[in-house]
GROMACS .gro file of N, CA and C in nm:
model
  471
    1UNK      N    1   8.214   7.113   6.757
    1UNK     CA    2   8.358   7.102   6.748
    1UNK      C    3   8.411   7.225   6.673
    2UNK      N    4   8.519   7.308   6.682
    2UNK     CA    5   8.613   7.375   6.613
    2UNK      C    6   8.693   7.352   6.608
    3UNK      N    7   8.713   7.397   6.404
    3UNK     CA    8   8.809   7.393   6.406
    3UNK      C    9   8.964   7.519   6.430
    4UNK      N   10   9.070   7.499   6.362
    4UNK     CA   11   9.175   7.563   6.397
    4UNK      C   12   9.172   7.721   6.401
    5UNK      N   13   9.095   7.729   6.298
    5UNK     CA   14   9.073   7.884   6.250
    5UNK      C   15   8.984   7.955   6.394
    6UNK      N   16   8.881   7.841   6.398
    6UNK     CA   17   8.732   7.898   6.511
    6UNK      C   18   8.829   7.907   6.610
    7UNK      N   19   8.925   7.808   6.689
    7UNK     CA   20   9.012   7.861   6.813
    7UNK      C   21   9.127   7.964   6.775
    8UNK      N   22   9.148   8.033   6.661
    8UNK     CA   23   9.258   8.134   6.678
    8UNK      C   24   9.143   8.244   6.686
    9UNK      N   25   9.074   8.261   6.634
    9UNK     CA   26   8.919   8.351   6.676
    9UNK      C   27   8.937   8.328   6.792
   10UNK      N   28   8.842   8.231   6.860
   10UNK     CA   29   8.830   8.313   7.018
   10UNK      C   30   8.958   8.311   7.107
   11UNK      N   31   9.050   8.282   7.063
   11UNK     CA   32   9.186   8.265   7.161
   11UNK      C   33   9.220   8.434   7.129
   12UNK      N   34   9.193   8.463   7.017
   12UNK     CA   35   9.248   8.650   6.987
   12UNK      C   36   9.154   8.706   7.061
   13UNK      N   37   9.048   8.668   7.042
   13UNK     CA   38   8.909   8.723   7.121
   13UNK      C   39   8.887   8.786   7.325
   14UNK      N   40   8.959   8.666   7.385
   14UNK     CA   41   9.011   8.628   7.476
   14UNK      C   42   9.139   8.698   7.532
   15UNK      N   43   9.199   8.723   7.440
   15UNK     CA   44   9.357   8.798   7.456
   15UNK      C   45   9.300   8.935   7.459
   16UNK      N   46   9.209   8.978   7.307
   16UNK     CA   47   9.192   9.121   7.319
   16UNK      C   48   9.114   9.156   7.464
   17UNK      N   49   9.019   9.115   7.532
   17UNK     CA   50   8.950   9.121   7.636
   17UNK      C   51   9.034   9.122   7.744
   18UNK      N   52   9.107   9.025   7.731
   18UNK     CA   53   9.238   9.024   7.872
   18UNK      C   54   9.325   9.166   7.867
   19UNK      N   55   9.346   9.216   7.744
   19UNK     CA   56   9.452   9.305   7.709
   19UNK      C   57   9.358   9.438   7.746
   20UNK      N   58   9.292   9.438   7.782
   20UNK     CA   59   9.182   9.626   7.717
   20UNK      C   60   9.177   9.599   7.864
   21UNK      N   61   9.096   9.475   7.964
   21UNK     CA   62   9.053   9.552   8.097
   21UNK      C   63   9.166   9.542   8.188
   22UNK      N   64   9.263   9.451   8.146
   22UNK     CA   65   9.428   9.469   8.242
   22UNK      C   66   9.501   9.602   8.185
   23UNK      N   67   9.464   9.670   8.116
   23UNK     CA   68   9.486   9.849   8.053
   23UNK      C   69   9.452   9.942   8.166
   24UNK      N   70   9.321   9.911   8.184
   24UNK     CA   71   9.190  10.021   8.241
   24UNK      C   72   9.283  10.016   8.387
   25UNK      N   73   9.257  10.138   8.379
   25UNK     CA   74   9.297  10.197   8.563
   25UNK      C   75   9.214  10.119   8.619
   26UNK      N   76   9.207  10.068   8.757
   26UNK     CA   77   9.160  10.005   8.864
   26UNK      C   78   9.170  10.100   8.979
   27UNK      N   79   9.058  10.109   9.056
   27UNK     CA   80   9.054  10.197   9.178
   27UNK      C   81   9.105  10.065   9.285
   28UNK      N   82   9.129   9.947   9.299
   28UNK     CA   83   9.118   9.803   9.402
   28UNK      C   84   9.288   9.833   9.369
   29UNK      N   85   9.358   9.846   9.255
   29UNK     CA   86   9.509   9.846   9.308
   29UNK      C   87   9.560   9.947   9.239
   30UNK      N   88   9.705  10.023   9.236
   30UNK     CA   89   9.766  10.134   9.138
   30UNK      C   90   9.886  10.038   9.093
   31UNK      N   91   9.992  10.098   9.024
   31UNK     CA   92  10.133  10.068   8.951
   31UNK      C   93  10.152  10.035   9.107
   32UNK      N   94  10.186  10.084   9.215
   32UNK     CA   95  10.284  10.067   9.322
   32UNK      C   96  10.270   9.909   9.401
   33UNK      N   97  10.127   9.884   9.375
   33UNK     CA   98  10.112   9.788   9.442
   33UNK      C   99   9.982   9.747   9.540
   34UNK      N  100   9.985   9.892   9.582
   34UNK     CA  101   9.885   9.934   9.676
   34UNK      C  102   9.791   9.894   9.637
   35UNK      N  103   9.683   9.860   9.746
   35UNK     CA  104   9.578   9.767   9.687
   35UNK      C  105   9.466   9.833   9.792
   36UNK      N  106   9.359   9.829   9.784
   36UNK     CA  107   9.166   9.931   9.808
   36UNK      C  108   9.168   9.769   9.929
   37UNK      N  109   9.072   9.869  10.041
   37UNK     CA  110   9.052   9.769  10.148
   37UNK      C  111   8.942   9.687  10.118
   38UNK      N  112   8.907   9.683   9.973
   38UNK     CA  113   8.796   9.574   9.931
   38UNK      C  114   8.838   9.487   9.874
   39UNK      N  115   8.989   9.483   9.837
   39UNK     CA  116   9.059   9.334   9.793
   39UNK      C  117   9.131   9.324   9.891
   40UNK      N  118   9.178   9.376  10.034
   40UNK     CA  119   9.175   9.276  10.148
   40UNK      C  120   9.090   9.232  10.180
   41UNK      N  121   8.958   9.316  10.209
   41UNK     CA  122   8.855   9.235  10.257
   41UNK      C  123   8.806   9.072  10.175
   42UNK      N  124   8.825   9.099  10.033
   42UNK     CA  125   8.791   8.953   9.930
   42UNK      C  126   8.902   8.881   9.981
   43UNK      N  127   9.031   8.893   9.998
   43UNK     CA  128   9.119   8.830  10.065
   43UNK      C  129   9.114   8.770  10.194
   44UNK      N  130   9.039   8.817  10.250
   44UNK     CA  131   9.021   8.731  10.405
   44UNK      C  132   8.923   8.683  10.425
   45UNK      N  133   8.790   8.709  10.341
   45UNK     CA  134   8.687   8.625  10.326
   45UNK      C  135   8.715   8.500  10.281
   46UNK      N  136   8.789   8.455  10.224
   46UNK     CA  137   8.886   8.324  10.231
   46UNK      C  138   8.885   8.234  10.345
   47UNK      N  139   8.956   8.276  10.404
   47UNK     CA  140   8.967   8.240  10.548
   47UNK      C  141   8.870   8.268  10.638
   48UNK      N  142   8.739   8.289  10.596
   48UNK     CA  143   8.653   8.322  10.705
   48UNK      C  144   8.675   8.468  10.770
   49UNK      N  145   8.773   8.598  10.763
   49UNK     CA  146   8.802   8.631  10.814
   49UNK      C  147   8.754   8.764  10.797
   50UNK      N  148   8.706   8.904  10.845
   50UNK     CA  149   8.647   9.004  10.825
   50UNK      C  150   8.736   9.127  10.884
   51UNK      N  151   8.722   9.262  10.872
   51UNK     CA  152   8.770   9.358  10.903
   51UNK      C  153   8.659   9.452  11.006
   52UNK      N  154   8.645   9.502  11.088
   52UNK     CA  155   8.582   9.580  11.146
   52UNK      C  156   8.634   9.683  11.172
   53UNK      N  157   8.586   9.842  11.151
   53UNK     CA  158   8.675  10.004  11.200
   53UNK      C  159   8.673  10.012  11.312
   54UNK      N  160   8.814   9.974  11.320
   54UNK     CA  161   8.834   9.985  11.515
   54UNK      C  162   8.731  10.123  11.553
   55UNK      N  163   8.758  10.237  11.487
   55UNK     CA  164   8.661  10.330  11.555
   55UNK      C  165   8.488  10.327  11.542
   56UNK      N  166   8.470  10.190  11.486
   56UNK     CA  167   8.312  10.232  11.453
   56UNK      C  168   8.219  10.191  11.603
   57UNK      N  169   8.096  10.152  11.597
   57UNK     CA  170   8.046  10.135  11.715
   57UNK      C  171   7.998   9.964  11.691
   58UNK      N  172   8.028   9.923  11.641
   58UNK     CA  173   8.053   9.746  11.613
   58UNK      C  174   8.099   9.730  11.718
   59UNK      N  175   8.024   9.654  11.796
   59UNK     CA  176   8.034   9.571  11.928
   59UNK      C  177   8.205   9.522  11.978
   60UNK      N  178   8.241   9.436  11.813
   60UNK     CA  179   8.389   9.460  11.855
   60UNK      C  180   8.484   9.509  11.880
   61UNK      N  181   8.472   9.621  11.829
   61UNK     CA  182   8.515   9.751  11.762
   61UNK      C  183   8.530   9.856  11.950
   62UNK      N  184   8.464   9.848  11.989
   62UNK     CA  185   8.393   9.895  12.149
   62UNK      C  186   8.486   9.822  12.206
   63UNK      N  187   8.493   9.654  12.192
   63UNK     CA  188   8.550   9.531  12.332
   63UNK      C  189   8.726   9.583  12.291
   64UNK      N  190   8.747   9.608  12.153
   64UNK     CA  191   8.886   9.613  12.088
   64UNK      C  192   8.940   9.782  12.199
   65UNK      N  193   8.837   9.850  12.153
   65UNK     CA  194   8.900  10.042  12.244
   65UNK      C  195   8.953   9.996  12.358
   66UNK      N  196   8.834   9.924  12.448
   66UNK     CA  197   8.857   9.941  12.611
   66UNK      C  198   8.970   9.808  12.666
   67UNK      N  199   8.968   9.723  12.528
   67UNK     CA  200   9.066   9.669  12.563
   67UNK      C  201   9.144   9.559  12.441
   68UNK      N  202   9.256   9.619  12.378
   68UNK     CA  203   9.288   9.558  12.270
   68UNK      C  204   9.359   9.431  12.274
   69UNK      N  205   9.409   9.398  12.427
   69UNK     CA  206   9.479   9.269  12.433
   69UNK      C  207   9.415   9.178  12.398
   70UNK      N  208   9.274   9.157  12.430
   70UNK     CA  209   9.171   9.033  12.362
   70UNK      C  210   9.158   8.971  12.219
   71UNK      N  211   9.240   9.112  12.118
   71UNK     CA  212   9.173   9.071  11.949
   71UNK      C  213   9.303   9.020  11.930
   72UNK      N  214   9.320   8.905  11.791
   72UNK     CA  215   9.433   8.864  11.756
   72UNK      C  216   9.484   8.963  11.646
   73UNK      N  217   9.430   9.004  11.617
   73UNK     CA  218   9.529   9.103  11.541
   73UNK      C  219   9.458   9.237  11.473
   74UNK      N  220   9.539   9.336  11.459
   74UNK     CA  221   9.469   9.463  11.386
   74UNK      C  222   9.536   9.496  11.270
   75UNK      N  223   9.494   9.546  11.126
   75UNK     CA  224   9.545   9.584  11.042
   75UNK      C  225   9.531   9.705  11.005
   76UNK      N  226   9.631   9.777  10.975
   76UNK     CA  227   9.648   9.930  11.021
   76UNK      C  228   9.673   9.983  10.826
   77UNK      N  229   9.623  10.119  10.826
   77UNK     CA  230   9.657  10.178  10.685
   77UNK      C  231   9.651  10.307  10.679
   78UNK      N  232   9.785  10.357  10.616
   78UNK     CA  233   9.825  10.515  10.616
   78UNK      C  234   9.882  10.524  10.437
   79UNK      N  235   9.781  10.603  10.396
   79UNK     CA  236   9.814  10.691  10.248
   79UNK      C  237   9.816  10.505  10.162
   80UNK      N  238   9.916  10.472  10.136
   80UNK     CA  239   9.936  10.366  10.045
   80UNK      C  240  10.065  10.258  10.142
   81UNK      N  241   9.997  10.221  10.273
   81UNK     CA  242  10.068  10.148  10.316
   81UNK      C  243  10.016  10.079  10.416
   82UNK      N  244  10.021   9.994  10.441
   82UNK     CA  245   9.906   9.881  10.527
   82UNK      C  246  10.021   9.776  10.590
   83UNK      N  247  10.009   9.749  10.709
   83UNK     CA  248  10.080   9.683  10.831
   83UNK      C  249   9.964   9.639  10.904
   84UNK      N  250  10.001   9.519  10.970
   84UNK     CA  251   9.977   9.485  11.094
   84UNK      C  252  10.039   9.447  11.209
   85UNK      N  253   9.945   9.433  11.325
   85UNK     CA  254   9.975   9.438  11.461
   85UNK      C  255   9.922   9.279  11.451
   86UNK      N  256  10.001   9.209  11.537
   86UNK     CA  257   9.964   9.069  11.542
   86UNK      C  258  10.011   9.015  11.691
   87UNK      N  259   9.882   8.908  11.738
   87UNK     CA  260   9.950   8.847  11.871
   87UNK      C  261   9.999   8.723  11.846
   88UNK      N  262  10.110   8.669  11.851
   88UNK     CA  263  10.160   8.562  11.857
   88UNK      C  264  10.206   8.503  11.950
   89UNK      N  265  10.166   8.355  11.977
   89UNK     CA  266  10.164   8.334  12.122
   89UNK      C  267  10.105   8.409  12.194
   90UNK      N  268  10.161   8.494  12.310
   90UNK     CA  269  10.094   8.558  12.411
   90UNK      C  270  10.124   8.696  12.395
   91UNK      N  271  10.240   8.717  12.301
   91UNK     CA  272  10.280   8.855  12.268
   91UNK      C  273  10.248   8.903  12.156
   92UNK      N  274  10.284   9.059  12.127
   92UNK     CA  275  10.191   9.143  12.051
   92UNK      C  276  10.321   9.180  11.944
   93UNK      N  277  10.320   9.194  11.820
   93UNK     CA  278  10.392   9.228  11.732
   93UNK      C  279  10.341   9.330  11.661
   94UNK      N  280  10.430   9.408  11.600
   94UNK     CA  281  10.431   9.509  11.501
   94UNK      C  282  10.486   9.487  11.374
   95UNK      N  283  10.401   9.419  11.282
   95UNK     CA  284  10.501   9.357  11.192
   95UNK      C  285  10.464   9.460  11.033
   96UNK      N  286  10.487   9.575  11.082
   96UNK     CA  287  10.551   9.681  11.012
   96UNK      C  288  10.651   9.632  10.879
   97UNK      N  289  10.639   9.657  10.757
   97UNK     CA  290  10.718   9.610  10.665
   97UNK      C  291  10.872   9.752  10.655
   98UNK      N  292  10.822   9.863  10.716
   98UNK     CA  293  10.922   9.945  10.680
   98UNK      C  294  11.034   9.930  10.817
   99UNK      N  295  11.007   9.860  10.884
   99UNK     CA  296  11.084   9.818  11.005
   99UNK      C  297  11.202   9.700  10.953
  100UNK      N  298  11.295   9.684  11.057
  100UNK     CA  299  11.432   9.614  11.026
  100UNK      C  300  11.382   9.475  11.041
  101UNK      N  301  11.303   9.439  11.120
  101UNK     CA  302  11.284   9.336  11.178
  101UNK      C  303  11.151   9.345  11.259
  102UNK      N  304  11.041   9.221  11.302
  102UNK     CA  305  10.913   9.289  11.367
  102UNK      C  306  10.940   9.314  11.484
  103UNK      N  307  10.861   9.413  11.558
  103UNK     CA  308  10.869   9.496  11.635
  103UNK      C  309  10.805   9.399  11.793
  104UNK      N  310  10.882   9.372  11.871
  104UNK     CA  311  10.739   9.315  12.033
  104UNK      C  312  10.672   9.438  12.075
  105UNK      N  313  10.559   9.455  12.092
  105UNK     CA  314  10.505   9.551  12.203
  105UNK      C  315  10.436   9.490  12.306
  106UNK      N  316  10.429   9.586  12.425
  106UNK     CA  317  10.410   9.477  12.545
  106UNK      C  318  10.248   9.508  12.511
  107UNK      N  319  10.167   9.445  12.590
  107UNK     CA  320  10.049   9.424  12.611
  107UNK      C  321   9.981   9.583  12.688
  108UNK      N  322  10.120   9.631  12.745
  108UNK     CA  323  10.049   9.796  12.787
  108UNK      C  324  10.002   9.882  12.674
  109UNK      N  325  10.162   9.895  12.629
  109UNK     CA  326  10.164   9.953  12.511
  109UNK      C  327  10.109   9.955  12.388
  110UNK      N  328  10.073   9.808  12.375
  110UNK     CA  329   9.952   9.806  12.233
  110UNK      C  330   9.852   9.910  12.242
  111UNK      N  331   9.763   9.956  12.369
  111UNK     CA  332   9.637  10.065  12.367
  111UNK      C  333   9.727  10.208  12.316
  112UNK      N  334   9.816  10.221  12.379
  112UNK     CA  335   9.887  10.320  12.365
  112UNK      C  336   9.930  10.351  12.216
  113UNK      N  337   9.951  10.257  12.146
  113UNK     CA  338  10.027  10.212  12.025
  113UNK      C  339   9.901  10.258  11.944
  114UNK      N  340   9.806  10.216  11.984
  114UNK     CA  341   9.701  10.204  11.851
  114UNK      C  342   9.635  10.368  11.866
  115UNK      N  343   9.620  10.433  12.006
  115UNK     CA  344   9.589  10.549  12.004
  115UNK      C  345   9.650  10.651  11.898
  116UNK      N  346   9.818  10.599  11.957
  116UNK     CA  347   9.897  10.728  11.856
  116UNK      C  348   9.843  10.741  11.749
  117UNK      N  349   9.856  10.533  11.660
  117UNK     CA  350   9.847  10.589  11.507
  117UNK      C  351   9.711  10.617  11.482
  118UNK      N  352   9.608  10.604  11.536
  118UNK     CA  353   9.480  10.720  11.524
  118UNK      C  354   9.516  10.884  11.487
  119UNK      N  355   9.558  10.893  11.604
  119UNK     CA  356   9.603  11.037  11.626
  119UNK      C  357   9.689  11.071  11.475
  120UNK      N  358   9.760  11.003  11.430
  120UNK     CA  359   9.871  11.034  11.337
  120UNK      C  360   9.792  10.982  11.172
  121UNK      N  361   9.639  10.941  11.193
  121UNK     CA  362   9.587  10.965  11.043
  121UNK      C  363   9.523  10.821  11.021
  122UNK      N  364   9.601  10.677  11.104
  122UNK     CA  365   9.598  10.560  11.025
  122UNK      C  366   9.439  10.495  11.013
  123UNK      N  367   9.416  10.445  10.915
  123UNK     CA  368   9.266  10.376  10.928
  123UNK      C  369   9.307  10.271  11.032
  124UNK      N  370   9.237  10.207  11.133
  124UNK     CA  371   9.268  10.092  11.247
  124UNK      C  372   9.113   9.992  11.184
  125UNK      N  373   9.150   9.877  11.160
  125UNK     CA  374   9.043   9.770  11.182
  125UNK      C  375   9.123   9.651  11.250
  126UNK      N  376   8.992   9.591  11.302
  126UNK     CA  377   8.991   9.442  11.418
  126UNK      C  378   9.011   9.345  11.299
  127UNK      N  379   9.069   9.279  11.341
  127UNK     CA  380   9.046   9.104  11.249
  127UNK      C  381   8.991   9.110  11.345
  128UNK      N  382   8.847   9.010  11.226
  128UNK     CA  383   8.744   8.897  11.288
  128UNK      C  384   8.736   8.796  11.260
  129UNK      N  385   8.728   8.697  11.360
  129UNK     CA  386   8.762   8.600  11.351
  129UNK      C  387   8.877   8.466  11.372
  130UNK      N  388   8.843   8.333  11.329
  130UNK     CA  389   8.981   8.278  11.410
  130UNK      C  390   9.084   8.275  11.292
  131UNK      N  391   9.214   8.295  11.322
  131UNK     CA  392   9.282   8.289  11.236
  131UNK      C  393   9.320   8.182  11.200
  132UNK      N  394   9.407   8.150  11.079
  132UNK     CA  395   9.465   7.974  11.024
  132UNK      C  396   9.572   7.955  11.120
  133UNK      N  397   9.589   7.816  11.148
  133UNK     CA  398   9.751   7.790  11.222
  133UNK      C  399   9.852   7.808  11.226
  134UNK      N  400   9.941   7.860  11.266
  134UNK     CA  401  10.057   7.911  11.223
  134UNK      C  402  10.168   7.842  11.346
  135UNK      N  403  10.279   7.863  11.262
  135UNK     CA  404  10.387   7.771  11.350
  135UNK      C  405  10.428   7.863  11.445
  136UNK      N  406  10.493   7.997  11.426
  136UNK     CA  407  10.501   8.059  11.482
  136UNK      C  408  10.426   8.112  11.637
  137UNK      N  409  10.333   8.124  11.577
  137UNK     CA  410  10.225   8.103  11.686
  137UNK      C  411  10.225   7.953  11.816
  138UNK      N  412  10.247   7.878  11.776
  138UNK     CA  413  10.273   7.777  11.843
  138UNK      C  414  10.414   7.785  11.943
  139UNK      N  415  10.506   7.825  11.832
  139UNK     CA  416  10.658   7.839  11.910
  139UNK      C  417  10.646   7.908  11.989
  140UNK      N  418  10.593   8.075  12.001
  140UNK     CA  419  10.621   8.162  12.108
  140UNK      C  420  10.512   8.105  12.225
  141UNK      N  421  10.424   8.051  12.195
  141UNK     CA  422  10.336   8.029  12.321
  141UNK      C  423  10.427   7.918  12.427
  142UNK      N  424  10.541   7.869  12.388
  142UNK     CA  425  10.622   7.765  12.391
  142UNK      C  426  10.740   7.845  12.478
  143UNK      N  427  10.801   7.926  12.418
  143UNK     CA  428  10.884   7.996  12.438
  143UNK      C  429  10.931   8.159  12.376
  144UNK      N  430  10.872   8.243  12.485
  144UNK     CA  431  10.818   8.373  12.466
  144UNK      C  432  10.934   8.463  12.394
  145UNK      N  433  10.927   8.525  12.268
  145UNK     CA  434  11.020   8.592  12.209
  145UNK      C  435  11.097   8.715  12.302
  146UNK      N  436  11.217   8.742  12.343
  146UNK     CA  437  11.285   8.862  12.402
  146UNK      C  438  11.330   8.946  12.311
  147UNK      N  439  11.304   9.082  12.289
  147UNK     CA  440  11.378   9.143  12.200
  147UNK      C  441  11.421   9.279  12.324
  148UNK      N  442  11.594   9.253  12.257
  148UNK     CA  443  11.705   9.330  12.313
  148UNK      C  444  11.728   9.470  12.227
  149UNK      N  445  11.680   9.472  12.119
  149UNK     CA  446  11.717   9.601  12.043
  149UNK      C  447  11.585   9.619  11.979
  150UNK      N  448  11.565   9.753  12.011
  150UNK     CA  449  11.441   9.792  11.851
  150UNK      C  450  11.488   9.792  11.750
  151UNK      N  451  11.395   9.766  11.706
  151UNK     CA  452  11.392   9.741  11.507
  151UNK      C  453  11.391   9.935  11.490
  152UNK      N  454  11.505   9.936  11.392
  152UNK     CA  455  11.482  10.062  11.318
  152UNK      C  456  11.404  10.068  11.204
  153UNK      N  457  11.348  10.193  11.133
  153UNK     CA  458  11.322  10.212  11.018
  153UNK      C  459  11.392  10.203  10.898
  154UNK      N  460  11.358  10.135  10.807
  154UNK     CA  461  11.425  10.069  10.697
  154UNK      C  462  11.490  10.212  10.631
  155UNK      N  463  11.403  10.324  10.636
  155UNK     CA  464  11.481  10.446  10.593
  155UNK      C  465  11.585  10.546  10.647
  156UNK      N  466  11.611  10.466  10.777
  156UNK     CA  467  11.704  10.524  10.856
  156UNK      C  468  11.817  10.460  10.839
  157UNK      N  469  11.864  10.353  10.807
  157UNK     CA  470  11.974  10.292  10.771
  157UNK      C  471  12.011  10.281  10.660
   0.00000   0.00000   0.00000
C-alpha cells in the first residue's frame, strides 16, 4: 500500500517521463501534423488493413497498374500531405482534403489519375484488404452520385 507522499512520488515521476519524451522531436509526426507512413500503417493494422507501393512488384501492386478499378481504395502522399482515392459504391472518389468538396472520377480516368500523380512525385499505395462498413458506401451503390461542377482547390478561392 502507499501512502500520500509514495503517490505524489510516482505521479511526479510519471509526469516528468510524460513531459521529456512528448518534448523529444519524433520522426512518426512534426508541429504541422504530418504524420510518417508507419503510424498509418499502425493505424490500419487496426482494421486488418495494410498498405502496399503501388509501384512495387507485390502481386497487388501489378493487379492495381494493369488495372486499378478492382482495389477499393489508394492512399496517395506528396511532401507533408496524404489523400485518398476511394471507391464508393461503384464510383471512384478523390477525396483530396485541399479540394472544395470530393472529387468523382470515372473509372477511365482513375489509371490516368494515378499515372499523373506518379509522374508529379506522389508516393501511391493499394489498401489491402476489406474495408469497415460504411453508409455511404451503401447509399451510392443505391443511388449513383452525379457531380455537375468540379471541386476547386481550396487555394483558389
Amino acid at each position: 500500500m502507499y501512502d500520500k507522499a509514495s503517490w505524489i512520488g510516482i505521479i511526479d515521476e510519471v509526469s516528468y517521463e510524460f513531459g521529456s519524451c512528448y518534448s523529444q522531436p519524433s520522426s512518426n509526426m512534426d508541429d504541422s501534423g504530418m504524420f510518417s507512413v508507419q503510424v498509418l500503417t499502425s493505424a490500419l493494422n487496426i482494421w486488418n488493413l495494410s498498405l502496399v507501393p503501388f509501384a512495387s512488384s507485390n502481386p497487388l501492386a501489378v493487379t492495381a497498374r494493369s488495372n486499378p478499378v478492382e482495389q477499393n481504395a489508394y492512399i496517395c502522399n506528396f511532401k507533408e500531405h496524404w489523400f485518398t482515392i476511394r471507391k464508393l459504391g461503384y464510383q471512384w472518389f478523390n477525396m483530396n482534403s485541399l479540394l472544395t468538396f470530393p472529387e468523382l472520377i470515372s473509372d477511365t480516368y482513375l489509371s490516368l489519375f494515378l499515372i499523373q500523380l506518379q509522374h508529379e512525385g506522389y508516393s501511391i499505395f493499394v489498401l489491402d484488404g476489406q474495408l469497415p462498413p460504411c453508409k455511404a458506401d451503401d447509399a451510392l451503390k443505391v443511388k449513383p452520385a452525379v457531380q455537375t461542377i468540379k471541386p476547386q482547390l481550396l487555394s483558389e478561392i
